[in-house]
XYZ file of C-alpha atoms in Angstrom:
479
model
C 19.063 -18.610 -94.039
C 19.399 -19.146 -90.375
C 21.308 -16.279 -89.920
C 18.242 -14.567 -91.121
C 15.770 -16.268 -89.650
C 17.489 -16.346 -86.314
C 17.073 -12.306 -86.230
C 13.450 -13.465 -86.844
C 13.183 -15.811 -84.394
C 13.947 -13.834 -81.728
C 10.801 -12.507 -81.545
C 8.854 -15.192 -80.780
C 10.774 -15.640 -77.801
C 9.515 -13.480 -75.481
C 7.612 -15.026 -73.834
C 9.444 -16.988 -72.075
C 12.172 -14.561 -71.285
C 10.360 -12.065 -70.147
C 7.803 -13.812 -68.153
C 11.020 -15.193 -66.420
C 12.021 -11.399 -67.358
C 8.989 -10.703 -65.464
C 9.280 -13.076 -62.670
C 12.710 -11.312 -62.794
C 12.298 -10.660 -66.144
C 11.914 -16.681 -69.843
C 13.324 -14.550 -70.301
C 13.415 -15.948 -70.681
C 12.383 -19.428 -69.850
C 12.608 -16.202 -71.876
C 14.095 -15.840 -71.281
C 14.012 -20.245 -71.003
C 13.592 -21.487 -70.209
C 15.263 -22.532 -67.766
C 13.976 -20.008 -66.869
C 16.091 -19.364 -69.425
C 16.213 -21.787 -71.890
C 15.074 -23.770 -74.672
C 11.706 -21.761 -74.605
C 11.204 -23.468 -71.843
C 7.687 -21.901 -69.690
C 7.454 -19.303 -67.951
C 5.563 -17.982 -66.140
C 5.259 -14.447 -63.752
C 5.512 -11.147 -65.217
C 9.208 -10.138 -66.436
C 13.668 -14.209 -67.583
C 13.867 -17.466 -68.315
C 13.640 -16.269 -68.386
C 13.778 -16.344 -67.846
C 15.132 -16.298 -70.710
C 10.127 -18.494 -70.825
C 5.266 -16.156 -73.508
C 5.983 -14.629 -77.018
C 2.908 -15.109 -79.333
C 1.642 -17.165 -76.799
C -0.471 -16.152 -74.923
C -0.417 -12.789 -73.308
C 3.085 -11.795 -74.170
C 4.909 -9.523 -72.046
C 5.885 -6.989 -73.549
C 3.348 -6.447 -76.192
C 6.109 -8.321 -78.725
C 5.870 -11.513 -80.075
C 7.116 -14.354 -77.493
C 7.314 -17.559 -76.951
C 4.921 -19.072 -75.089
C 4.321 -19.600 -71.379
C 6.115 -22.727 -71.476
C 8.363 -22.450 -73.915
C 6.404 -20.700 -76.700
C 3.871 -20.879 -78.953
C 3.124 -18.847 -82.121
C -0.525 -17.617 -81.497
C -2.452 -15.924 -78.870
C -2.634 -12.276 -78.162
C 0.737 -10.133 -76.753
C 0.403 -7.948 -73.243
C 1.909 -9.251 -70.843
C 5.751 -8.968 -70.294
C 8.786 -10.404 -71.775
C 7.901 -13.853 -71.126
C 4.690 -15.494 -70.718
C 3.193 -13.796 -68.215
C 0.172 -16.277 -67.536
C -1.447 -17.981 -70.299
C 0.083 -20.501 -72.432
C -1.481 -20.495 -75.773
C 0.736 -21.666 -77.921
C -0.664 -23.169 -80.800
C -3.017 -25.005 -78.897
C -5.973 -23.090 -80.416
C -8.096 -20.257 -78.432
C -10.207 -22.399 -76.560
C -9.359 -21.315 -72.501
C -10.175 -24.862 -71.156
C -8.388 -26.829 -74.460
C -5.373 -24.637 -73.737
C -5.307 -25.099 -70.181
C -5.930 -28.994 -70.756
C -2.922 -28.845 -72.631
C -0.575 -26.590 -71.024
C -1.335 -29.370 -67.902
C -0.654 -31.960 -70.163
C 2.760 -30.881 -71.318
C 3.757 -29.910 -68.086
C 2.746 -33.726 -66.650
C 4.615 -35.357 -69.745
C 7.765 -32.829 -68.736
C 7.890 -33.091 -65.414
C 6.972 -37.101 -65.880
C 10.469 -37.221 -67.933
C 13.183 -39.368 -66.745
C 15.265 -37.930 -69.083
C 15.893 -34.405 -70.055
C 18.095 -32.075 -72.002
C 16.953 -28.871 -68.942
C 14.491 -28.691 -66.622
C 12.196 -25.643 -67.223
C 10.611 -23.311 -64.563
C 7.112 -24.387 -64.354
C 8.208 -27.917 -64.430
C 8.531 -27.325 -60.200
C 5.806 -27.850 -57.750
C 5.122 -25.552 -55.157
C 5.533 -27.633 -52.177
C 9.500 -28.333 -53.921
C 10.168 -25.222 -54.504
C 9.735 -24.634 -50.485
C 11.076 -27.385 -49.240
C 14.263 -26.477 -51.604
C 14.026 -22.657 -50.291
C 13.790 -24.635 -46.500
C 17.127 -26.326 -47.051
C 18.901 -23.370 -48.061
C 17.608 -21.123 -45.040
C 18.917 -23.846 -42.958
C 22.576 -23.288 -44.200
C 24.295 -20.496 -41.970
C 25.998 -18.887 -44.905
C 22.803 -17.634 -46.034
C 21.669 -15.684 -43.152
C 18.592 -18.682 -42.334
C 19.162 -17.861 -38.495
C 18.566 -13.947 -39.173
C 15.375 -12.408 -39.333
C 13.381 -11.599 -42.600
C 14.432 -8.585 -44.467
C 12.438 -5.300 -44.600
C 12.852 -3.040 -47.383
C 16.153 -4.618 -48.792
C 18.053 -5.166 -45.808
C 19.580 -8.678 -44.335
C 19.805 -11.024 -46.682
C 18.873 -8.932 -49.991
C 22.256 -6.611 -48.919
C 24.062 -9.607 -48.767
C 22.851 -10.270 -51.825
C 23.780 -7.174 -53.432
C 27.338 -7.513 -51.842
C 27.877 -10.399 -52.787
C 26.819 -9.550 -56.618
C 29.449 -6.615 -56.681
C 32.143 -8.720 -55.503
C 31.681 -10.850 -58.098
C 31.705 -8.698 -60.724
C 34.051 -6.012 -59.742
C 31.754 -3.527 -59.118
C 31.741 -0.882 -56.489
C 28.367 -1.361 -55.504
C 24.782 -3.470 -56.746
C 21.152 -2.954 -55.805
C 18.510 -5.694 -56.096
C 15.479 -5.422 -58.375
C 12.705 -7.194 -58.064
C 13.087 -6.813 -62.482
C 15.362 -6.681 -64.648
C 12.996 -4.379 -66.549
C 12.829 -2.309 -64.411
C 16.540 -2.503 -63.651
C 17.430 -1.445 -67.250
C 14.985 1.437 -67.393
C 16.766 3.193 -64.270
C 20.135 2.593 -65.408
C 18.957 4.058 -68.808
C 17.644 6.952 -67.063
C 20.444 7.941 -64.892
C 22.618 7.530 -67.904
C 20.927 9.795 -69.839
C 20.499 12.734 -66.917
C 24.433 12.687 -66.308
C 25.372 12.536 -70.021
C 22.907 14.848 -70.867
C 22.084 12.957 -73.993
C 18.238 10.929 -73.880
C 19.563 8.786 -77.426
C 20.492 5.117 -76.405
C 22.222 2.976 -79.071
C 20.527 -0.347 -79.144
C 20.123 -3.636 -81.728
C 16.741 -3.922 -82.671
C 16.594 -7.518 -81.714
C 17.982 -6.475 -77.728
C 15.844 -7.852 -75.112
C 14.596 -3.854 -74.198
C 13.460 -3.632 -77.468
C 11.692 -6.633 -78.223
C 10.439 -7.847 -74.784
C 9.967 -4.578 -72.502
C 7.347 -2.883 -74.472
C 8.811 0.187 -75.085
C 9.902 1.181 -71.270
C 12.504 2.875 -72.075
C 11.001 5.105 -75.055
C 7.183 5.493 -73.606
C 8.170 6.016 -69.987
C 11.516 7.700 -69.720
C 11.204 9.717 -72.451
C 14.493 8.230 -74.357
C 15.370 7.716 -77.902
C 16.572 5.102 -79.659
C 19.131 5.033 -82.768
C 20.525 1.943 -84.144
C 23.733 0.441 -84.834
C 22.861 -2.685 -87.339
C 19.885 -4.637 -88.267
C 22.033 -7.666 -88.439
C 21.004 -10.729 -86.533
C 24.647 -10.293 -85.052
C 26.052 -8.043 -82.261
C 27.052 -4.829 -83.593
C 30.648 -4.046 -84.722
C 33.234 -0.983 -83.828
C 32.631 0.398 -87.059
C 28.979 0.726 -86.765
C 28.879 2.159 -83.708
C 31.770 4.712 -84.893
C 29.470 5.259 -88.217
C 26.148 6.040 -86.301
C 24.817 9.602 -88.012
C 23.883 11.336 -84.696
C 24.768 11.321 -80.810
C 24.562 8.713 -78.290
C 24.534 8.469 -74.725
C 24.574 4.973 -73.934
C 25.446 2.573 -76.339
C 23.808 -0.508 -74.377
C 24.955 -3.991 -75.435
C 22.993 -7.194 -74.546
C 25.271 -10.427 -74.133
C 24.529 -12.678 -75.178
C 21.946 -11.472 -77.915
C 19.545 -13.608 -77.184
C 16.692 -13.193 -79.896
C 19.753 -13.367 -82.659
C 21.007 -17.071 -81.442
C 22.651 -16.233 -78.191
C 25.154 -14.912 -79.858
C 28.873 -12.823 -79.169
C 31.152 -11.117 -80.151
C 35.159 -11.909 -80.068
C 36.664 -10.561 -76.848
C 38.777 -8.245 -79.476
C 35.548 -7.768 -81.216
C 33.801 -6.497 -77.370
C 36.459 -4.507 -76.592
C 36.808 -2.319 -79.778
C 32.883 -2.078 -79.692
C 33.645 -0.214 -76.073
C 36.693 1.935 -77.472
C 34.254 2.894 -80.426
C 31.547 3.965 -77.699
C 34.173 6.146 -75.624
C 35.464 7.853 -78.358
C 31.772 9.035 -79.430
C 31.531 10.403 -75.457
C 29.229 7.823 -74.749
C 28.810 5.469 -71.474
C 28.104 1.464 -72.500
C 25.652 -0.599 -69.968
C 25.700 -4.206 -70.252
C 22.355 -5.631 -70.316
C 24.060 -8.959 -68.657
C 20.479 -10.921 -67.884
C 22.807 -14.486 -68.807
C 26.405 -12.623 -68.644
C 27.160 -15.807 -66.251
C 27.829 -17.985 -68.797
C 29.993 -15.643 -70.778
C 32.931 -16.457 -69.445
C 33.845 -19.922 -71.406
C 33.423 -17.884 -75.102
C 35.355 -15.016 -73.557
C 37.930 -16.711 -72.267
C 37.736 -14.227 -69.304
C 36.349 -13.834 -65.718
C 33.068 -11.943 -64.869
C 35.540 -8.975 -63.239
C 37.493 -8.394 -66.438
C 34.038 -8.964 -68.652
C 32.109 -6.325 -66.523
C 34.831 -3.757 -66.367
C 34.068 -2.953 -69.598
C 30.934 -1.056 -68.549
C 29.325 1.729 -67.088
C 26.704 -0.598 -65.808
C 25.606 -4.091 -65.686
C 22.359 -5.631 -65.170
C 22.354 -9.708 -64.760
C 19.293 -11.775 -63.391
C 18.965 -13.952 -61.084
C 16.821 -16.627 -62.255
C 17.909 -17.422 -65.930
C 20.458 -19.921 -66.000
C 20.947 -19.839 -62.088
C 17.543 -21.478 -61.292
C 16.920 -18.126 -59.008
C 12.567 -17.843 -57.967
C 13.230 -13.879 -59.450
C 14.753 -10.943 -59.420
C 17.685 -8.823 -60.933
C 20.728 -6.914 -59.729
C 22.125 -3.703 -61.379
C 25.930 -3.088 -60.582
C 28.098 -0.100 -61.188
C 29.648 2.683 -59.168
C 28.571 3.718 -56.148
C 26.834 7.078 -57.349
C 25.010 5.502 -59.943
C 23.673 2.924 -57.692
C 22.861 5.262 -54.991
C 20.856 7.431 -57.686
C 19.187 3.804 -58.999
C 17.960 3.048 -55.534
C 16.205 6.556 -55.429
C 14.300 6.253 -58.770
C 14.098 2.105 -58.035
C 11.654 3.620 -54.938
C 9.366 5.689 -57.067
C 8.983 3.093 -59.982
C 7.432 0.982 -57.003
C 10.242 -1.413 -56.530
C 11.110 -1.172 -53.142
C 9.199 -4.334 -52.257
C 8.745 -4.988 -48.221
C 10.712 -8.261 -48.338
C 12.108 -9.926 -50.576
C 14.385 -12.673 -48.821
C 12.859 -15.838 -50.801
C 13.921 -14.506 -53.956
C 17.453 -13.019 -52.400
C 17.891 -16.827 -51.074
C 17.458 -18.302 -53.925
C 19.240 -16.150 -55.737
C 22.272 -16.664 -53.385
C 21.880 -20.522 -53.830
C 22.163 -19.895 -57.516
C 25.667 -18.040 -57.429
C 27.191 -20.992 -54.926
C 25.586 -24.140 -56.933
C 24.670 -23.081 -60.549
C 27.316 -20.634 -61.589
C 30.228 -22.604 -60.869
C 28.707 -25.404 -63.523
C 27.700 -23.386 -66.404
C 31.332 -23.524 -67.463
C 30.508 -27.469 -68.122
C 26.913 -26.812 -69.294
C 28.151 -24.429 -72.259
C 30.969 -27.430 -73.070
C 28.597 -29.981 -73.354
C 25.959 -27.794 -75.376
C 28.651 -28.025 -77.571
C 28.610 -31.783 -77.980
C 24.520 -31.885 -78.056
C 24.321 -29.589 -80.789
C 26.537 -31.053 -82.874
C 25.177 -34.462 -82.263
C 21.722 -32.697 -82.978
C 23.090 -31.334 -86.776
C 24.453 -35.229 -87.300
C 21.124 -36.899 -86.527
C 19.061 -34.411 -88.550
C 21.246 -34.636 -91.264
C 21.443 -38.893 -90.985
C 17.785 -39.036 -90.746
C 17.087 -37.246 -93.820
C 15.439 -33.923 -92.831
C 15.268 -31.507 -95.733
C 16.477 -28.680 -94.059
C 17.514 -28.398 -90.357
C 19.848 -25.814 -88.748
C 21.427 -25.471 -85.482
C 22.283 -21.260 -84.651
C 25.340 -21.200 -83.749
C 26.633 -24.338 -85.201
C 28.711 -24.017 -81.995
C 27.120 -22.559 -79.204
C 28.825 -19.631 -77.780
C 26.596 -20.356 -74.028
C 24.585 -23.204 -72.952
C 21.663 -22.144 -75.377
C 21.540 -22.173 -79.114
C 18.469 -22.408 -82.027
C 17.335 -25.138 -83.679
C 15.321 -25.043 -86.538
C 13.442 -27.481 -88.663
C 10.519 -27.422 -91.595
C 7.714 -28.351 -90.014
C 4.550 -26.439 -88.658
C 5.269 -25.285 -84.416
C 2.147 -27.349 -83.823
C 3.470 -31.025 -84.919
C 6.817 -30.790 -83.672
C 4.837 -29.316 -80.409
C 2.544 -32.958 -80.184
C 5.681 -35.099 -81.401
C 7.522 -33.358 -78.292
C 4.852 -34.390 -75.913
C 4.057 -37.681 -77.038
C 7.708 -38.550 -76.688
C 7.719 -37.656 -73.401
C 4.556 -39.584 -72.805
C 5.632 -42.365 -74.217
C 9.439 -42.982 -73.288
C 9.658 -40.583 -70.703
C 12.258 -37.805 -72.885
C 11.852 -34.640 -73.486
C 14.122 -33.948 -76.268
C 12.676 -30.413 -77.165
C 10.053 -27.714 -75.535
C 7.913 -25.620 -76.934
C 8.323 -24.724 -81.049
C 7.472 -21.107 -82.710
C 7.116 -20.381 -86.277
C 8.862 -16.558 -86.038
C 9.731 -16.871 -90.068
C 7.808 -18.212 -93.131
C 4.903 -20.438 -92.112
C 6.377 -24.432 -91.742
C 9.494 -23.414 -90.644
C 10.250 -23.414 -87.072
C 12.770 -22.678 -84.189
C 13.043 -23.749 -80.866
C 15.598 -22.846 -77.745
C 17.357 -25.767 -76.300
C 18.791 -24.608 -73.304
C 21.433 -27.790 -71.883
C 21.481 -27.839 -67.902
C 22.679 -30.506 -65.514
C 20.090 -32.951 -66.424
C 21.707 -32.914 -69.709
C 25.349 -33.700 -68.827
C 24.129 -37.766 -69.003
C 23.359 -37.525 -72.082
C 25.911 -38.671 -74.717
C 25.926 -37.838 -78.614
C 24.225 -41.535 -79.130
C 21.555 -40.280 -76.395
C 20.815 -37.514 -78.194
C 21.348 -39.526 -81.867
C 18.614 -42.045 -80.348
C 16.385 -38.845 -79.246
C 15.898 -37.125 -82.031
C 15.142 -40.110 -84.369
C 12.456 -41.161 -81.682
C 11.227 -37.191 -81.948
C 11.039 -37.527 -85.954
C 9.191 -40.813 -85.972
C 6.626 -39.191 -84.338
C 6.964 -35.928 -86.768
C 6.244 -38.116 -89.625
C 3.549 -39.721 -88.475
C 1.935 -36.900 -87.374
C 2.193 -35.287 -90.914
C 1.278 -38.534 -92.806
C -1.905 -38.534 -90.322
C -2.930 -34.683 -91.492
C -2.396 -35.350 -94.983
């Protein structure tokens, strides 16, 4: 079932992604909340991401998300990929109750002394700049040189920096990764000649960009599987009609943050080449491939035409995206990044960040995925002690640093438990809960970060019976 329901559930996690897709992208927070992770809150317009509004609120991209902190089952969609302002959730449609309460989970979050991730919003202002003051003040980062203008300085570093590290000949900064995918759709199709991308219906441009890539670039889309799984070689050898881009989102997010094999990647590309078709990576959390791959981000991104990866899922980046690929492509992406508005006059906080990211996030996430490994199988032992009807944790191993978990309960009561246990000891175990499947049943992302590595399976053991304590009460209290 939670192979099936995880296809589900990634709708309702747009919001978070693509309000972090919007601020670059939670995506995420879409895209997570962490910026990225668990559907941790977003906020912005396009990651965390950050990788962070589905149903919650205004949604991104018109799909269902997860709410602007985390997510949320109920609210209107519009926004972006993530949650792109409001934070609904299923705090009712009141605008003062639901800002009461977005304030209030925010306070019991950021109150925490203990926490699996720390999501975007959790950060004030005033230590967000001071943060962005420290790393100006580091002479690797170009704090001595002036601001950039129109993506020069700092944001070229940037991009230099960003090819280097994947093997790419060149990369150009977006201020989106929306917007980043569109133009390397569209150049795609105007040098194969062929409009028809090959996409799973659960990839992050179908279910949090609203239809970019169909409604303004005129393309088509044709698909490979329906399966809450990345497609296989065979599919993509079977498809019925011409491609020109077969574009592949790793890890597939709205399915479980889920991969393939490295054997099972690489025939997927073979299968694309021998239909005459180019393959773009849509890479927004590609960083923390390398531990299921068993390969470095070079090797990994050679596989493609194109890659897009973002800046602030999983590397705690303010915004922004890079696309990466030859030089000619790149060149033509600048040209088209122009007239879809994205040549911004500066951009350098986001670029700094961004480079702070690379230096002190990426070189952890190998020891973030290992240890989401250890949570999540400490989280399927203390469900299963405790007595919980049905639980599931998608994957049972995590093949990043995020991974599902879903319980039977309404969104709503696991949403209050959540809170109150941070309120009251100062945890937070879990974010924000969505109900993407049959009503009860619910799925969060848990997203595990450095704040996490403390925590041992007896921690989390300890946790979670805390969490369901309050989960029973709650549903003994409304009958």
């Amino acid at each position: 079932m939670a192979d099936e329901t995880g296809g589900a559930g990634s709708g309702a996690e747009g919001h978070t992604d693509q309000v972090a897709d919007n601020a670059d992208n939670a995506d995420d927070a879409d895209d997570t909340v962490e910026a990225t992770g668990a559907p941790g809150e977003t906020g912005g317009t396009d990651s965390t991401g950050g990788d962070a509004g589905r149903t919650d609120g205004c949604t991104g991209d018109g799909k269902a998300g997860t709410g602007g902190d985390g997510g949320g089952t109920s609210g209107t969609t519009g926004g972006t990929d993530g949650t792109s302002g409001t934070d609904s959730g299923t705090d009712g449609t009141d605008g003062d109750g639901k800002q009461a309460a977005r304030a209030r989970r925010i306070a019991a979050w950021h109150g925490s002394e203990r926490t699996l991730a720390h999501g975007p919003t959790e950060g004030r202002i005033a230590d967000r700049l001071a943060a962005l003051a420290l790393t100006a003040d580091d002479p690797s980062y170009g704090g001595d040189g002036w601001v950039d203008v129109y993506g020069d300085g700092v944001v070229e570093e940037l991009e230099r920096r960003v090819a280097t590290l994947l093997g790419m000949e060149a990369a150009a900064f977006f201020p989106t990764g929306t917007m980043a995918q569109q133009i390397a759709l569209r150049c795609w199709a105007g040098r194969t000649g062929v409009p028809v991308v090959a996409v799973h219906p659960l990839a992050h441009l179908e279910v949090h960009e609203r239809d970019a890539y169909l409604t303004v670039s005129g393309l088509r889309a044709v698909r490979p599987t329906s399966e809450p799984r990345p497609p296989t070689a065979e599919e993509v050898r079977d498809l019925d009609e011409p491609f020109g881009t077969l574009a592949l989102e790793l890890p597939l997010r709205d399915a479980g943050f889920v991969l393939p094999s490295w054997e099972e990647l690489v025939a997927v590309v073979e299968a694309a080449r021998e239909r005459d078709a180019v393959v773009h990576f849509d890479g927004a959390r590609l960083w923390e491939c390398t531990a299921h791959f068993g390969r470095e981000l070079p090797e990994i991104a050679a596989l493609a035409d194109s890659v897009y990866v973002s800046f602030y899922k999983s590397l705690d980046g303010i915004s922004g995206a890079a696309l990466a690929g030859p030089e000619s492509l790149v060149a033509e992406a600048r040209a088209w990044r122009h007239r879809y508005g994205g040549q911004l006059f500066q951009q350098w906080p986001a670029a700094l960040a961004a480079l702070a990211g690379l230096d002190r996030e990426l070189p952890r996430l190998p020891s973030y995925v290992a240890h989401a490994r250890v949570v999540a199988e400490a989280l399927r032992k203390a469900f299963t002690a405790a007595g919980v009807g049905w639980s599931r944790v998608h994957p049972e191993v995590p093949h990043t640093h995020q991974f599902q978990v879903w319980l039977p309960y309404p969104a709503a009561v696991l949403d209050e438990a959540g809170v109150r246990l941070a309120e009251e000891t100062r945890t937070t175990l879990f974010r924000r809960w969505q109900e993407p499947g049959p009503p009860g049943l619910a799925m969060t992302e848990v997203t595990v970060a450095s704040p996490a590595l403390e925590w041992t399976a007896e921690d989390v053991t300890a946790a979670v019976d805390a969490f369901l304590a309050r989960v029973r009460e709650l549903m003994r209290r409304d009958g």
